[in-house]
Structure formats: C-alpha cells, structure tokens
Coordinates of C-alpha atoms in Angstrom, one line a residue:
Chain A
X1 CA 0.0 0.0 0.0
X2 CA 2.8 2.3 0.9
X3 CA 4.5 1.4 -2.3
X4 CA 1.3 2.1 -4.3
X5 CA 0.9 5.6 -2.8
X6 CA 4.5 6.6 -3.1
X7 CA 4.6 5.2 -6.6
X8 CA 1.5 7.1 -7.7
X9 CA 2.7 10.4 -6.2
X10 CA 6.2 10.1 -7.6
X11 CA 4.9 8.9 -10.9
X12 CA 2.4 11.8 -11.3
X13 CA 5.1 14.3 -10.5
X14 CA 7.5 12.8 -13.0
X15 CA 4.7 12.6 -15.6
X16 CA 4.0 16.4 -15.3
X17 CA 7.7 17.3 -15.3
X18 CA 8.6 15.0 -18.2
X19 CA 5.7 16.0 -20.4
X20 CA 6.4 19.7 -20.0
X21 CA 10.1 19.0 -20.6
X22 CA 9.4 17.1 -23.8
X23 CA 6.9 19.8 -25.0
X24 CA 9.6 22.5 -25.2
X25 CA 12.1 20.0 -26.5
X26 CA 9.7 19.0 -29.3
X27 CA 8.8 22.5 -30.4
X28 CA 12.1 24.4 -30.0
X29 CA 14.7 21.6 -29.6
X30 CA 15.8 23.1 -26.3
X31 CA 17.1 20.7 -23.7
X32 CA 16.1 22.8 -20.7
X33 CA 18.3 21.7 -17.8
X34 CA 16.8 24.5 -15.8
X35 CA 13.4 22.9 -16.0
X36 CA 13.4 21.5 -12.5
X37 CA 15.0 24.6 -11.2
X38 CA 11.7 26.4 -12.1
X39 CA 10.0 23.7 -10.1
X40 CA 12.2 24.5 -7.1
X41 CA 11.6 28.3 -7.5
X42 CA 7.8 27.7 -7.4
X43 CA 8.1 25.6 -4.2
X44 CA 10.2 28.3 -2.5
X45 CA 7.7 31.0 -3.8
X46 CA 4.9 29.2 -2.0
X47 CA 7.0 28.8 1.1
X48 CA 7.6 32.6 1.4
X49 CA 4.1 33.6 0.3
X50 CA 2.3 31.4 2.7
X51 CA 4.9 31.5 5.5
X52 CA 6.1 35.1 5.5
X53 CA 3.1 37.0 4.1
X54 CA 0.5 34.7 5.5
X55 CA -1.4 34.3 2.2
X56 CA -4.0 31.7 1.6
X57 CA -2.2 28.6 0.3
X58 CA -4.4 28.4 -2.9
X59 CA -3.7 32.1 -3.7
X60 CA 0.0 31.4 -3.0
X61 CA 0.0 28.6 -5.5
X62 CA -1.5 30.7 -8.2
X63 CA 0.9 33.6 -7.6
X64 CA 3.8 31.1 -7.6
X65 CA 2.9 29.6 -10.9
X66 CA 2.5 33.1 -12.5
X67 CA 5.8 34.3 -11.1
X68 CA 7.6 31.2 -12.4
X69 CA 6.1 31.6 -15.8
X70 CA 7.2 35.2 -16.0
X71 CA 10.7 34.1 -15.0
X72 CA 10.7 31.4 -17.6
X73 CA 9.5 33.8 -20.4
X74 CA 12.1 36.4 -19.5
X75 CA 14.9 33.8 -19.4
X76 CA 13.8 32.5 -22.8
X77 CA 13.5 36.0 -24.4
X78 CA 16.8 37.4 -23.2
X79 CA 19.1 34.3 -22.6
X80 CA 18.0 31.5 -24.8
X81 CA 16.4 33.0 -27.9
X82 CA 19.5 35.0 -29.0
X83 CA 21.7 31.9 -29.2
X84 CA 19.2 29.3 -30.4
X85 CA 21.1 28.2 -33.4
X86 CA 24.0 27.0 -31.2
X87 CA 22.7 23.9 -29.5
X88 CA 25.7 23.5 -27.2
X89 CA 25.5 27.1 -26.1
X90 CA 21.8 26.8 -25.3
X91 CA 22.5 23.8 -23.1
X92 CA 25.2 25.6 -21.2
X93 CA 23.0 28.6 -20.8
X94 CA 20.3 26.5 -19.2
X95 CA 22.8 24.9 -16.9
X96 CA 24.1 28.3 -15.9
X97 CA 20.5 29.4 -15.4
X98 CA 19.8 26.5 -13.1
X99 CA 22.9 27.3 -11.1
X100 CA 21.9 30.9 -10.8
X101 CA 18.5 29.9 -9.4
X102 CA 20.1 27.5 -7.0
X103 CA 22.5 30.2 -5.7
X104 CA 19.8 32.8 -5.5
X105 CA 17.6 30.5 -3.4
X106 CA 20.7 29.7 -1.3
X107 CA 21.3 33.4 -0.7
X108 CA 17.7 34.3 0.1
X109 CA 16.6 31.2 2.1
X110 CA 20.0 29.8 3.1
X111 CA 20.7 26.1 2.7
X112 CA 18.4 25.0 5.5
X113 CA 15.7 22.4 4.9
X114 CA 12.2 23.9 4.8
X115 CA 8.7 22.5 4.8
X116 CA 5.4 23.9 3.6
X117 CA 2.2 23.2 5.5
X118 CA -0.4 21.1 3.8
X119 CA -3.6 22.4 2.3
X120 CA -5.8 19.9 4.1
X121 CA -4.7 18.4 7.3
X122 CA -5.5 14.9 8.4
X123 CA -5.4 11.4 7.0
X124 CA -7.5 8.2 6.7
X125 CA -6.3 4.7 7.1
X126 CA -6.5 2.1 4.4
X127 CA -5.3 -1.4 5.2
X128 CA -3.2 -0.2 8.1
X129 CA -1.4 2.6 6.1
X130 CA -1.9 6.3 6.6
X131 CA -3.0 8.1 3.5
X132 CA -2.8 11.8 3.9
X133 CA -5.6 13.9 2.3
X134 CA -2.8 16.1 0.8
X135 CA -1.5 13.1 -1.1
X136 CA -4.9 12.3 -2.5
X137 CA -5.4 16.0 -3.4
X138 CA -2.0 16.2 -5.2
X139 CA -2.8 13.1 -7.2
X140 CA -6.2 14.3 -8.2
X141 CA -5.0 17.7 -9.2
X142 CA -2.1 16.3 -11.2
X143 CA -4.5 14.0 -13.1
X144 CA -6.9 16.9 -13.8
X145 CA -4.0 19.0 -15.2
X146 CA -2.8 16.2 -17.3
X147 CA -6.4 15.9 -18.7
X148 CA -6.5 19.7 -19.4
X149 CA -3.2 19.5 -21.2
X150 CA -4.4 16.6 -23.3
X151 CA -7.4 18.6 -24.4
X152 CA -5.3 21.6 -25.1
X153 CA -2.9 19.6 -27.3
X154 CA -5.4 17.4 -29.1
X155 CA -8.5 19.6 -29.5
X156 CA -7.4 23.2 -29.9
X157 CA -5.8 25.0 -32.7
X158 CA -2.8 25.9 -30.6
X159 CA -2.3 22.3 -29.7
X160 CA -2.4 21.4 -33.4
X161 CA 0.2 24.1 -34.1
X162 CA 2.4 22.8 -31.3
X163 CA 2.2 19.2 -32.4
X164 CA 2.9 20.0 -36.0
X165 CA 5.9 22.2 -35.2
X166 CA 7.3 19.4 -33.1
X167 CA 6.9 17.0 -36.0
X168 CA 8.4 19.2 -38.7
X169 CA 9.4 22.7 -38.0
X170 CA 10.0 23.8 -41.6
X171 CA 6.8 22.6 -43.0
X172 CA 4.9 24.0 -40.1
X173 CA 6.5 27.4 -40.8
X174 CA 5.5 27.2 -44.4
X175 CA 1.9 26.5 -43.4
X176 CA 2.0 29.9 -41.7
X177 CA 2.8 29.1 -38.1
X178 CA 4.9 31.6 -36.4
X179 CA 7.8 29.5 -35.2
X180 CA 9.4 31.8 -32.7
X181 CA 6.0 33.0 -31.2
X182 CA 5.0 29.4 -30.8
X183 CA 8.3 28.5 -29.1
X184 CA 7.6 31.4 -26.7
X185 CA 4.1 30.2 -25.9
X186 CA 5.3 26.6 -25.5
X187 CA 8.1 27.8 -23.2
X188 CA 5.4 29.5 -21.1
X189 CA 3.2 26.5 -20.9
X190 CA 6.2 24.2 -20.1
X191 CA 7.5 26.4 -17.4
X192 CA 4.1 27.0 -15.9
X193 CA 3.6 23.2 -15.7
X194 CA 7.0 22.9 -14.0
X195 CA 6.0 25.6 -11.6
X196 CA 2.6 24.0 -11.0
X197 CA 4.3 20.7 -10.2
X198 CA 6.5 22.4 -7.7
X199 CA 3.4 24.1 -6.2
X200 CA 1.4 21.0 -5.7
X201 CA 4.3 18.9 -4.5
X202 CA 5.8 21.5 -2.1
X203 CA 3.7 20.3 0.9
X204 CA 4.9 16.7 0.4
X205 CA 8.6 17.2 0.1
X206 CA 11.5 18.9 1.9
X207 CA 12.7 22.1 0.2
X208 CA 16.4 22.7 -0.2
X209 CA 18.4 24.6 -2.8
X210 CA 19.7 21.3 -4.3
X211 CA 16.2 19.8 -4.7
X212 CA 16.3 20.3 -8.5
X213 CA 19.1 17.8 -9.2
X214 CA 17.5 14.5 -8.4
X215 CA 14.1 15.0 -10.2
X216 CA 16.1 16.4 -13.1
X217 CA 17.9 13.1 -13.6
X218 CA 14.9 10.9 -13.2
X219 CA 12.8 13.2 -15.3
X220 CA 15.3 12.9 -18.1
X221 CA 15.3 9.1 -17.7
X222 CA 11.5 9.2 -18.0
X223 CA 11.7 11.3 -21.2
X224 CA 14.2 9.1 -22.8
X225 CA 12.5 5.9 -21.7
X226 CA 9.1 7.0 -23.0
X227 CA 10.6 8.3 -26.3
X228 CA 11.5 11.9 -26.8
X229 CA 8.5 14.0 -27.8
X230 CA 5.9 11.3 -27.1
X231 CA 3.4 12.4 -24.4
X232 CA 1.8 9.0 -24.0
X233 CA 5.3 7.6 -23.6
X234 CA 6.3 10.1 -21.0
X235 CA 3.1 9.3 -19.1
X236 CA 3.6 5.5 -19.0
X237 CA 7.4 5.8 -18.4
X238 CA 6.8 8.2 -15.5
X239 CA 4.6 5.7 -13.6
X240 CA 7.0 2.8 -14.4
X241 CA 9.9 4.6 -12.9
X242 CA 7.9 6.0 -10.1
X243 CA 6.8 2.6 -9.0
X244 CA 10.3 1.2 -9.5
X245 CA 11.7 3.8 -7.2
X246 CA 9.0 3.1 -4.6
X247 CA 9.6 -0.6 -4.8
X248 CA 13.4 -0.3 -4.4
X249 CA 13.1 2.0 -1.5
X250 CA 10.7 -0.2 0.4
X251 CA 12.0 -3.6 -0.6
X252 CA 15.8 -3.5 -0.6
X253 CA 17.9 -2.5 2.5
X254 CA 19.8 0.7 1.8
X255 CA 17.4 1.1 -1.1
X256 CA 17.3 4.9 -0.8
X257 CA 20.9 5.0 -2.2
X258 CA 20.1 2.7 -5.0
X259 CA 16.7 4.0 -6.2
X260 CA 18.3 6.3 -8.8
X261 CA 20.6 3.6 -10.0
X262 CA 17.9 1.0 -10.5
X263 CA 15.6 3.4 -12.3
X264 CA 18.4 4.5 -14.6
X265 CA 19.5 0.9 -15.2
X266 CA 16.0 0.1 -16.4
X267 CA 16.1 3.0 -18.7
X268 CA 19.4 1.8 -20.2
X269 CA 18.2 -1.8 -20.6
X270 CA 15.0 -0.6 -22.4
X271 CA 17.1 1.6 -24.6
X272 CA 19.3 -1.3 -25.6
X273 CA 16.3 -3.1 -26.9
X274 CA 14.5 -0.1 -28.4
X275 CA 16.9 2.8 -29.0
X276 CA 14.0 5.2 -29.6
X277 CA 12.3 4.6 -26.3
X278 CA 9.0 2.8 -25.5
X279 CA 6.7 4.9 -27.6
X280 CA 9.1 7.1 -29.6
X281 CA 9.2 7.0 -33.4
X282 CA 12.7 7.0 -34.8
X283 CA 13.0 10.2 -36.8
X284 CA 14.5 10.3 -40.2
X285 CA 18.1 11.4 -39.6
X286 CA 18.4 15.1 -39.7
X287 CA 21.1 16.3 -42.0
Chain B
X1 CA 81.0 25.4 -30.4
X2 CA 80.4 26.0 -34.1
X3 CA 77.9 23.2 -34.3
X4 CA 76.1 24.5 -31.2
X5 CA 76.1 28.0 -32.7
X6 CA 74.6 26.7 -35.9
X7 CA 71.8 24.9 -34.1
X8 CA 71.1 28.0 -32.0
X9 CA 70.8 30.1 -35.2
X10 CA 68.5 27.5 -36.8
X11 CA 66.4 27.5 -33.7
X12 CA 66.2 31.3 -33.8
X13 CA 65.1 31.2 -37.4
X14 CA 62.4 28.7 -36.7
X15 CA 61.1 30.7 -33.8
X16 CA 61.1 33.9 -35.8
X17 CA 59.6 32.3 -38.9
X18 CA 57.1 30.0 -37.4
X19 CA 56.2 31.2 -33.9
X20 CA 56.5 34.9 -33.8
X21 CA 54.4 35.4 -36.9
X22 CA 51.1 34.5 -35.3
X23 CA 49.8 35.9 -32.0
X24 CA 48.1 32.6 -31.1
X25 CA 51.4 30.8 -31.3
X26 CA 53.2 33.5 -29.3
X27 CA 50.5 33.0 -26.6
X28 CA 50.9 29.2 -26.6
X29 CA 54.7 29.6 -26.3
X30 CA 54.3 32.2 -23.5
X31 CA 51.9 29.8 -21.7
X32 CA 54.5 27.0 -21.8
X33 CA 57.3 29.3 -20.5
X34 CA 55.2 30.9 -17.8
X35 CA 53.9 27.5 -16.5
X36 CA 57.4 25.9 -16.5
X37 CA 59.0 29.0 -15.0
X38 CA 56.5 29.8 -12.3
X39 CA 58.2 28.0 -9.3
X40 CA 61.3 30.1 -10.0
X41 CA 59.4 33.3 -9.4
X42 CA 57.0 32.3 -6.6
X43 CA 56.7 29.3 -4.4
X44 CA 53.5 30.4 -2.7
X45 CA 51.8 27.0 -1.8
X46 CA 48.3 28.4 -2.5
X47 CA 49.3 29.6 -6.0
X48 CA 51.0 26.2 -6.7
X49 CA 47.9 24.3 -5.5
X50 CA 45.6 26.3 -7.8
X51 CA 47.8 25.8 -10.8
X52 CA 48.1 22.0 -10.1
X53 CA 44.3 21.7 -9.8
X54 CA 43.8 23.8 -12.9
X55 CA 46.2 21.5 -14.8
X56 CA 44.2 18.4 -13.7
X57 CA 40.9 19.9 -14.8
X58 CA 42.5 21.1 -18.1
X59 CA 43.2 17.5 -19.0
X60 CA 39.6 16.5 -18.1
X61 CA 38.1 19.3 -20.2
X62 CA 40.3 18.6 -23.2
X63 CA 39.4 14.9 -23.0
X64 CA 35.7 15.8 -23.1
X65 CA 36.4 17.9 -26.1
X66 CA 38.2 15.0 -27.8
X67 CA 35.0 12.9 -27.5
X68 CA 32.1 15.3 -27.6
X69 CA 33.5 18.2 -29.4
X70 CA 35.2 16.3 -32.2
X71 CA 32.9 13.3 -32.8
X72 CA 29.8 15.1 -31.7
X73 CA 28.8 12.3 -29.3
X74 CA 27.5 14.6 -26.5
X75 CA 28.7 13.0 -23.3
X76 CA 26.9 14.3 -20.2
X77 CA 28.5 11.8 -17.8
X78 CA 32.1 12.6 -18.2
X79 CA 32.5 12.4 -14.4
X80 CA 32.2 8.7 -14.9
X81 CA 35.7 8.4 -16.4
X82 CA 37.1 10.8 -13.9
X83 CA 35.5 9.0 -10.9
X84 CA 36.5 5.5 -12.2
X85 CA 40.1 6.7 -12.6
X86 CA 40.1 8.2 -9.2
X87 CA 38.5 5.3 -7.4
X88 CA 40.5 2.6 -9.2
X89 CA 43.8 4.3 -8.4
X90 CA 42.7 4.9 -4.8
X91 CA 41.7 1.3 -4.3
X92 CA 44.9 0.0 -5.9
X93 CA 47.0 2.4 -3.8
X94 CA 45.3 1.6 -0.5
X95 CA 44.6 -2.1 -0.7
X96 CA 47.4 -3.4 -2.9
X97 CA 50.0 -0.7 -2.0
X98 CA 50.7 0.1 -5.6
X99 CA 52.7 3.3 -5.9
X100 CA 51.2 6.2 -7.8
X101 CA 53.2 5.8 -10.9
X102 CA 51.5 2.3 -11.2
X103 CA 48.1 3.1 -9.9
X104 CA 47.4 6.1 -12.1
X105 CA 47.9 4.3 -15.4
X106 CA 46.0 1.3 -14.1
X107 CA 43.2 3.7 -13.2
X108 CA 43.3 5.1 -16.7
X109 CA 43.1 1.6 -18.1
X110 CA 40.0 1.0 -15.9
X111 CA 38.5 4.1 -17.4
X112 CA 39.2 2.9 -20.9
X113 CA 37.4 -0.3 -20.1
X114 CA 34.5 1.8 -18.8
X115 CA 34.6 3.7 -22.0
X116 CA 34.2 0.4 -23.9
X117 CA 31.4 -0.8 -21.6
X118 CA 29.5 2.6 -21.9
X119 CA 30.4 3.1 -25.5
X120 CA 29.1 -0.2 -27.0
X121 CA 25.5 0.2 -25.8
X122 CA 25.5 4.0 -26.3
X123 CA 26.6 4.0 -29.9
X124 CA 23.1 2.8 -30.9
X125 CA 21.7 6.1 -29.6
X126 CA 22.0 9.5 -31.1
X127 CA 22.0 13.2 -30.1
X128 CA 19.8 14.0 -27.2
X129 CA 19.2 10.3 -26.3
X130 CA 22.9 9.7 -26.1
X131 CA 23.5 12.8 -24.0
X132 CA 20.7 11.9 -21.5
X133 CA 21.8 8.3 -21.3
X134 CA 25.4 9.0 -20.6
X135 CA 24.3 11.3 -17.8
X136 CA 22.9 8.2 -16.1
X137 CA 26.1 6.2 -15.8
X138 CA 27.9 8.2 -13.1
X139 CA 24.8 8.3 -11.0
X140 CA 24.4 4.5 -11.2
X141 CA 28.0 4.1 -10.1
X142 CA 27.4 6.6 -7.3
X143 CA 24.5 4.5 -6.1
X144 CA 26.7 1.5 -6.0
X145 CA 29.5 3.4 -4.2
X146 CA 27.0 4.5 -1.5
X147 CA 25.5 0.9 -1.2
X148 CA 28.9 -0.7 -0.6
X149 CA 30.4 1.6 2.2
X150 CA 32.9 -1.1 3.4
X151 CA 34.6 -1.3 0.1
X152 CA 34.4 2.2 -1.3
X153 CA 34.2 4.3 1.9
X154 CA 30.6 5.4 1.1
X155 CA 30.0 9.1 1.5
X156 CA 33.5 9.7 3.0
X157 CA 35.4 8.2 0.2
X158 CA 38.8 6.6 0.3
X159 CA 41.4 8.7 2.1
X160 CA 45.0 8.5 3.0
X161 CA 46.5 8.0 -0.5
X162 CA 50.2 8.5 -1.1
X163 CA 51.4 11.7 -2.7
X164 CA 53.2 11.4 -6.0
X165 CA 56.0 13.5 -4.7
X166 CA 56.6 15.0 -1.3
X167 CA 58.3 18.2 -2.4
X168 CA 56.1 21.1 -3.4
X169 CA 58.1 22.0 -6.6
X170 CA 58.6 18.4 -7.6
X171 CA 54.8 17.8 -7.3
X172 CA 54.2 21.0 -9.4
X173 CA 56.5 19.9 -12.2
X174 CA 55.1 16.4 -12.3
X175 CA 51.5 17.7 -12.7
X176 CA 52.2 20.6 -15.0
X177 CA 54.5 18.6 -17.3
X178 CA 52.0 15.7 -17.5
X179 CA 49.3 18.2 -18.4
X180 CA 51.4 19.8 -21.1
X181 CA 52.4 16.4 -22.6
X182 CA 48.9 14.9 -22.5
X183 CA 47.3 18.0 -24.0
X184 CA 49.9 18.1 -26.8
X185 CA 49.2 14.5 -27.4
X186 CA 45.5 15.1 -27.6
X187 CA 46.0 18.1 -29.9
X188 CA 48.2 15.9 -32.1
X189 CA 45.5 13.2 -32.2
X190 CA 42.9 15.6 -33.3
X191 CA 45.3 16.9 -36.0
X192 CA 46.0 13.5 -37.4
X193 CA 44.1 11.3 -39.9
X194 CA 42.0 10.0 -37.0
X195 CA 41.1 13.5 -35.9
X196 CA 39.9 14.4 -39.4
X197 CA 37.6 11.3 -39.3
X198 CA 36.3 12.5 -35.9
X199 CA 35.5 15.9 -37.4
X200 CA 33.8 14.2 -40.3
X201 CA 31.7 12.0 -38.1
X202 CA 30.4 15.1 -36.3
X203 CA 29.6 16.9 -39.5
X204 CA 28.0 14.1 -41.5
X205 CA 28.1 10.5 -40.2
X206 CA 26.3 9.1 -43.2
X207 CA 28.8 10.6 -45.7
X208 CA 31.7 9.1 -43.6
X209 CA 30.0 5.7 -43.7
X210 CA 29.5 6.0 -47.4
X211 CA 33.2 6.6 -47.8
X212 CA 33.8 3.1 -46.5
X213 CA 34.9 4.1 -43.0
X214 CA 33.7 2.0 -40.0
X215 CA 32.3 4.9 -38.0
X216 CA 31.3 2.6 -35.0
X217 CA 35.0 1.7 -34.6
X218 CA 36.1 5.3 -34.6
X219 CA 33.4 6.4 -32.2
X220 CA 34.3 3.6 -29.8
X221 CA 38.0 4.7 -30.2
X222 CA 37.0 8.2 -29.3
X223 CA 35.2 6.9 -26.2
X224 CA 38.3 4.9 -25.2
X225 CA 40.8 7.7 -25.8
X226 CA 38.7 10.2 -24.0
X227 CA 38.2 7.7 -21.1
X228 CA 42.0 7.2 -21.0
X229 CA 42.8 10.9 -20.6
X230 CA 40.0 11.5 -18.2
X231 CA 41.0 8.5 -16.2
X232 CA 44.5 9.8 -15.8
X233 CA 43.1 13.2 -14.7
X234 CA 41.0 11.3 -12.1
X235 CA 44.0 9.3 -10.8
X236 CA 46.1 12.4 -10.6
X237 CA 43.3 14.2 -8.8
X238 CA 42.9 11.4 -6.3
X239 CA 46.6 11.3 -5.5
X240 CA 46.8 15.1 -5.2
X241 CA 43.8 15.5 -2.9
X242 CA 44.8 12.2 -1.2
X243 CA 41.1 11.2 -1.2
X244 CA 38.8 9.7 -3.8
X245 CA 35.2 10.6 -2.8
X246 CA 31.8 10.5 -4.4
X247 CA 32.2 14.2 -5.4
X248 CA 34.2 13.0 -8.4
X249 CA 31.0 11.3 -9.7
X250 CA 28.6 14.1 -9.1
X251 CA 26.3 15.5 -11.8
X252 CA 27.7 19.0 -11.1
X253 CA 31.1 17.6 -12.0
X254 CA 29.9 16.4 -15.4
X255 CA 28.1 19.7 -16.0
X256 CA 31.2 21.8 -15.0
X257 CA 33.3 19.9 -17.6
X258 CA 30.7 20.7 -20.3
X259 CA 30.6 24.3 -19.2
X260 CA 34.4 24.7 -19.4
X261 CA 34.6 23.1 -22.8
X262 CA 31.7 25.0 -24.4
X263 CA 32.8 28.2 -22.8
X264 CA 36.3 27.8 -24.4
X265 CA 34.9 26.6 -27.7
X266 CA 34.3 23.0 -28.7
X267 CA 36.3 21.0 -31.2
X268 CA 39.5 22.9 -30.6
X269 CA 41.3 21.2 -27.7
X270 CA 43.1 24.4 -26.8
X271 CA 39.8 26.2 -26.2
X272 CA 38.7 24.0 -23.2
X273 CA 42.3 24.2 -21.8
X274 CA 42.3 28.0 -22.0
X275 CA 38.8 28.1 -20.5
X276 CA 39.9 26.0 -17.5
X277 CA 42.9 28.3 -17.0
X278 CA 40.6 31.3 -17.1
X279 CA 37.6 30.1 -15.2
X280 CA 39.2 27.9 -12.5
X281 CA 41.6 30.6 -11.1
X282 CA 38.7 33.1 -11.5
X283 CA 36.6 30.9 -9.3
X284 CA 39.4 30.8 -6.7
X285 CA 39.8 34.5 -7.0
X286 CA 36.2 35.3 -6.0
X287 CA 36.6 33.0 -3.0
X288 CA 36.7 36.0 -0.7
X289 CA 33.0 36.4 -1.6
X290 CA 32.0 32.9 -0.8
X291 CA 28.2 33.3 -1.0
X292 CA 28.2 34.9 -4.4
X293 CA 30.9 32.7 -5.9
X294 CA 28.9 30.2 -8.0
X295 CA 26.4 33.0 -8.9
X296 CA 29.2 35.1 -10.4
X297 CA 30.6 32.1 -12.2
X298 CA 27.2 31.3 -13.7
X299 CA 26.5 34.9 -14.7
X300 CA 29.9 35.3 -16.3
X301 CA 29.4 32.1 -18.3
X302 CA 25.9 33.2 -19.4
X303 CA 27.0 36.6 -20.5
X304 CA 30.0 35.5 -22.4
X305 CA 27.9 32.8 -24.2
X306 CA 25.3 35.4 -25.1
X307 CA 27.8 37.5 -27.1
X308 CA 30.1 34.7 -28.2
X309 CA 28.0 31.5 -28.8
X310 CA 30.9 29.8 -30.5
X311 CA 33.0 30.0 -27.4
X312 CA 35.5 32.5 -26.1
X313 CA 38.7 31.3 -27.7
X314 CA 37.6 31.0 -31.3
X315 CA 36.1 34.4 -31.0
X316 CA 39.3 35.9 -29.8
X317 CA 41.3 34.0 -32.4
X318 CA 39.0 35.4 -35.2
X319 CA 39.7 38.9 -33.9
X320 CA 43.5 38.7 -33.8
X321 CA 44.0 36.5 -36.9
X322 CA 42.5 36.1 -40.3
X323 CA 42.6 33.4 -42.9
X324 CA 44.0 33.9 -46.3
X325 CA 41.3 33.3 -48.8
X326 CA 43.6 31.7 -51.3
X327 CA 46.0 29.4 -49.4
X328 CA 44.0 29.1 -46.1
X329 CA 47.0 30.0 -44.0
X330 CA 46.4 32.1 -40.9
X331 CA 47.8 35.6 -40.7
X332 CA 47.9 38.4 -38.1
X333 CA 44.9 40.6 -38.4
X334 CA 47.1 43.7 -39.0
X335 CA 48.5 42.3 -42.3
X336 CA 47.1 43.4 -45.6
X337 CA 48.6 40.6 -47.7
X338 CA 49.1 36.9 -46.9
X339 CA 52.5 36.1 -45.5
X340 CA 52.9 33.0 -47.8
X341 CA 51.2 33.7 -51.1
X342 CA 50.9 37.5 -50.9
X343 CA 47.2 37.3 -51.8
X344 CA 45.2 40.3 -50.6
X345 CA 43.4 39.7 -47.3
X346 CA 39.9 41.0 -46.8

C-alpha cells in the first residue's frame, strides 16, 4: 500500500515534469536543464508567500505559478532566444540558469531544509497505512491538469500548431505558423507546468536549494524511456519509474541510495532493446 | 661550439619564422614558458595548488572535447571516467600498495574499459538520447558506491593516499609537465588522420559511412581515448587530494566539464584548456566572496555565451588572426597581404 501511494505520487510528479520538458524540446529543440530549477523556485515562492506574508495557500500557489512563468519567459526571451542556433551554447545557458536559481535560493533562504504546510490536514487509514488527504489531493490535481493538457494539445488550434511544429518545423513554418512565437508560448506552458508541479508537490517534500538535481535526472530518464516528444510515452514511463523507485526504497535494504541507480538501469536496458524509447518514433536522420 | 652556434641560429630562425608570426602561437609559447618557470618566481603554496588543480581539470576538459567536441557524441557523464580513474587508483593504492606511478595508469586503463562498456550500448543512440543516457552512468555508479560503504568508503570516500612527490616544486612539475604532454598528445591526435575522421563524423556521419569508414569503430575509439585521458586526470586528482570521494562522480562535475569546454569553444582542444585556465583561477579569485561565488561564475558564463556563442577562444582568435582566402593559411589581423602567397586579405 505504501508502495502504491509513493509510486503514484512520484509517478504523477514525474509525468508532469517529463511532459512539460518534452513539450519544449519537441517544439524548439531546447534541452532545458533549468526545467526542475523552475519547479524549485515555485516551491520556494509558496514557502515565502504562505509562510512570511501569510497568504491563503491556494492564492500562494496561483501567484507562484505566475511568477515562475514570468521568470521562464524572461529567461527565454533574453538568454536562450538570441543563441538558439548554437545547441551546445543553449545547453550551457540553461545549466548556468539553473545554477543561478540555486545560488539565488541559497542566498535568500540559506541552505536549511524547509517545509510547507499542507492544504488539508489529516489522513485516513486504508489497510493499516496512513493516507494523507494532501497526497490524494495532489494526485487528483495532477490527473486533472494532465487531462486539461491533453485537451489543449489534441482539441485546440494551438495544440495542433504545437504538435505539427514538433513534427516538422520547416513545413509548419511554411503553413503559416509563427515558429518563434509558438516557441515562446510553449516555453510559457512548459515552465508553468513545472511551476505547477512544484506548487502541488511542495507540501509533500522537503525544500532545499539542491532539490532540483534529483528530479532532473529521473525526469530525463522518463523522457528518454518514453521516447522523446511522445506524451503518452512520458506518461507511461513516469509511472513505471515512479513505482520502481518506490519498490526499491521499500523492498531493498539501503534502497534509498540505489533508487536512482535502479531506475536508470531500467532506462538503459530498455534503450538497448528499443533505441528510440518505448513509444518514440525513430525520426529520419536530420542532416 | 660552431655546431652549437649553428643549431642555435637555426632554432632562432624557426622561432622567428614559425612562432613569432602569429599571435596565437606566441600566446601558446608564453603559456608553456610561464607555467614551467612559475616556481622560479614564486613558491606560494596556494598559487601552486591552484595551478596544479587547474592542470588536472584542463586534462579533463580537453578529454571531453576529444570525445564530444570532435565526434559530436555529447557525453553528459564525463564524471564517470574521472570517478572511475580516481576510485581505481585509490583502491589499488590503499589495498594493494601500488605506488602512484603504477596506480594512475591502471586507473586510466580501468577508465578505458568503462569507455568500452559505456560506448558499446550508447553507440546505438543518437544526439539527445545519447546525452541523457550517458548522464545516467555516473549516477548509477554513485548509487553502487553508496551501497557498498565497506569497500568504497561510502560518503566519506577513500582517504590517505600516497602523494606522488613530497616536495612542493617536484609535485608541481610532475603535474604541469604531465598536463602539457597529454594536452599536446590530444592536440596531435585531433590533428591526425583519425582527428579528421572524428571531425567528419560530427559533420555528417552518413557521408563518412558511405566513404567506407567503419564509424562505429572510430566512435568507440573516441570513447576509449577520452576515457583514458579523463582516467589519468582522475587518478592524478585522487593522488593530489589524497582522497577519492563521491564528489568526483557528481552530476555537477559532469556539468562543469561541459561548461568549461563549451565556454572555451568546442572541437579545438586548446579552447577548453584555456577556458579552465581562465575560469578555475577566477573561481578561486572570487573565493573572498564565498556566498556569491557560484552565482558570479554562472552569470559570467551566461553573459559570455550570449555574445560569443561559438565560445570565447575561437572568437578571440578570429579577432586577432584572419585566414588567407587563397591558401587558407592564418595571418595576423594587421597584415594586408598573406605572409605566404601574398594574396590580398579582406
């Protein structure tokens, strides 16, 4: 039961992060290392909004998501967009960005571990295991957001534009889609989702300036495992890796050290059998 | 005496004709002279320590460039080779009492083996898949290190290694000369036939395959060569710090290597080396501001990339030198005609 709950929570968090990460990768070919740094910034935003200014947690969450989105758009406009042709430079720019966020958080909040109070207190007991209402709430909200995202991508004009640009940028451009504006919008959506993940997850985890590193690795493993650019793949892979982590932590002694290793080993094994990931389509080689 | 005089004169002619004509060559010559002559001027232990560490990381950054810059196989887990080199030489030194001159090359061999083990599966992957997969390997190894604390020392690492040399200046010369030799070797490799094939693989792998070249073999070779040099850097680092800890395997280590190399300019070898010699002492220099240190580092990297996305060193080189349009030989930017074929430079 413990495994089930932890797996579900970790899986949903990874699903949100991985899908938003592969969105911006698909549309603009940006490997955004700073993605989970935005998630961290959102969590800290909530911490100071609810803790210091005594705001209502729901309002705090809203503001945090907006703040993070603005940060993301500014970073995209002034730091990433000017050097977009140089892939290596974009990569380093996002790494540097993540480091800047980490250091800024370190300066403002120091390196101490922080916690955020839950939206709903209390728990109920199922088969001898405590299930916190907060956990159920997080899970439900994540599923709802995933649903909204699916509708956005599959049923609206914007979603169509995003999907077609991800598939073939040049042709999409020829069909009259504004490539750079679309990249900007996608960056906004992607960062907002990262911020949202941070917001709903903040009450369940411990905040520290280094909290972006670990989810980053696993998130990338999820993206690769599911197939780059495949939303269904990211979704399935996120739950696979989420449950694996939970299993390893609860079943093997000293499992906490090994959870990353096991998840990544699974990823490598799958890649050996299917180099394009579980649901990825192998693209024609770009020349 | 006459023979010696003749040689001296020939040496002088070569220096004047080949080195002094290009600012970049003068800078490289000055770099060698300053590094080798530094202990004669100052024996400040702190300065010597910074230069030694810079040398070690210069080897590491150049070896990343050899693999990722030249063949375009983006490796995000370069700390793997560094860590394997460091841990292997530490384990050999502590448990089998092998002296440093034996344990460092053996550590490098272990890193070559790791290069093979990582390279064979990874060569099926391309671009971003490869980058993200290679990132996983050092983390897997780190998990194993933490899970076996009796053997690897867990979080504390393996400490109490022997120094390579006990005298300050002796140590300095061993590290600096090793760095200069290894970097020259790497530069020579990239300048050779193999290096040209590496370049070609990055630019257009399909065309290289069509020319009848076994690209898989060359990519694997790049993995092994890069692993070898990074392994040596790891072993040297372990023996200098006298400890091999999990910090050598961290994600931030892999990232820092990539930052150095891209900052200096990829596919140049000298770019990453110069970048390490600029950024690492710079990081030490801002140490009196400990809380802003990494922040300043990141901001500087970001700003420089914004204006020079090709990297710092190629940008500088383009400013001080220009290429002859006819014979492709480089000239000082102040010249109006090419120094070899007298064609007009634009």
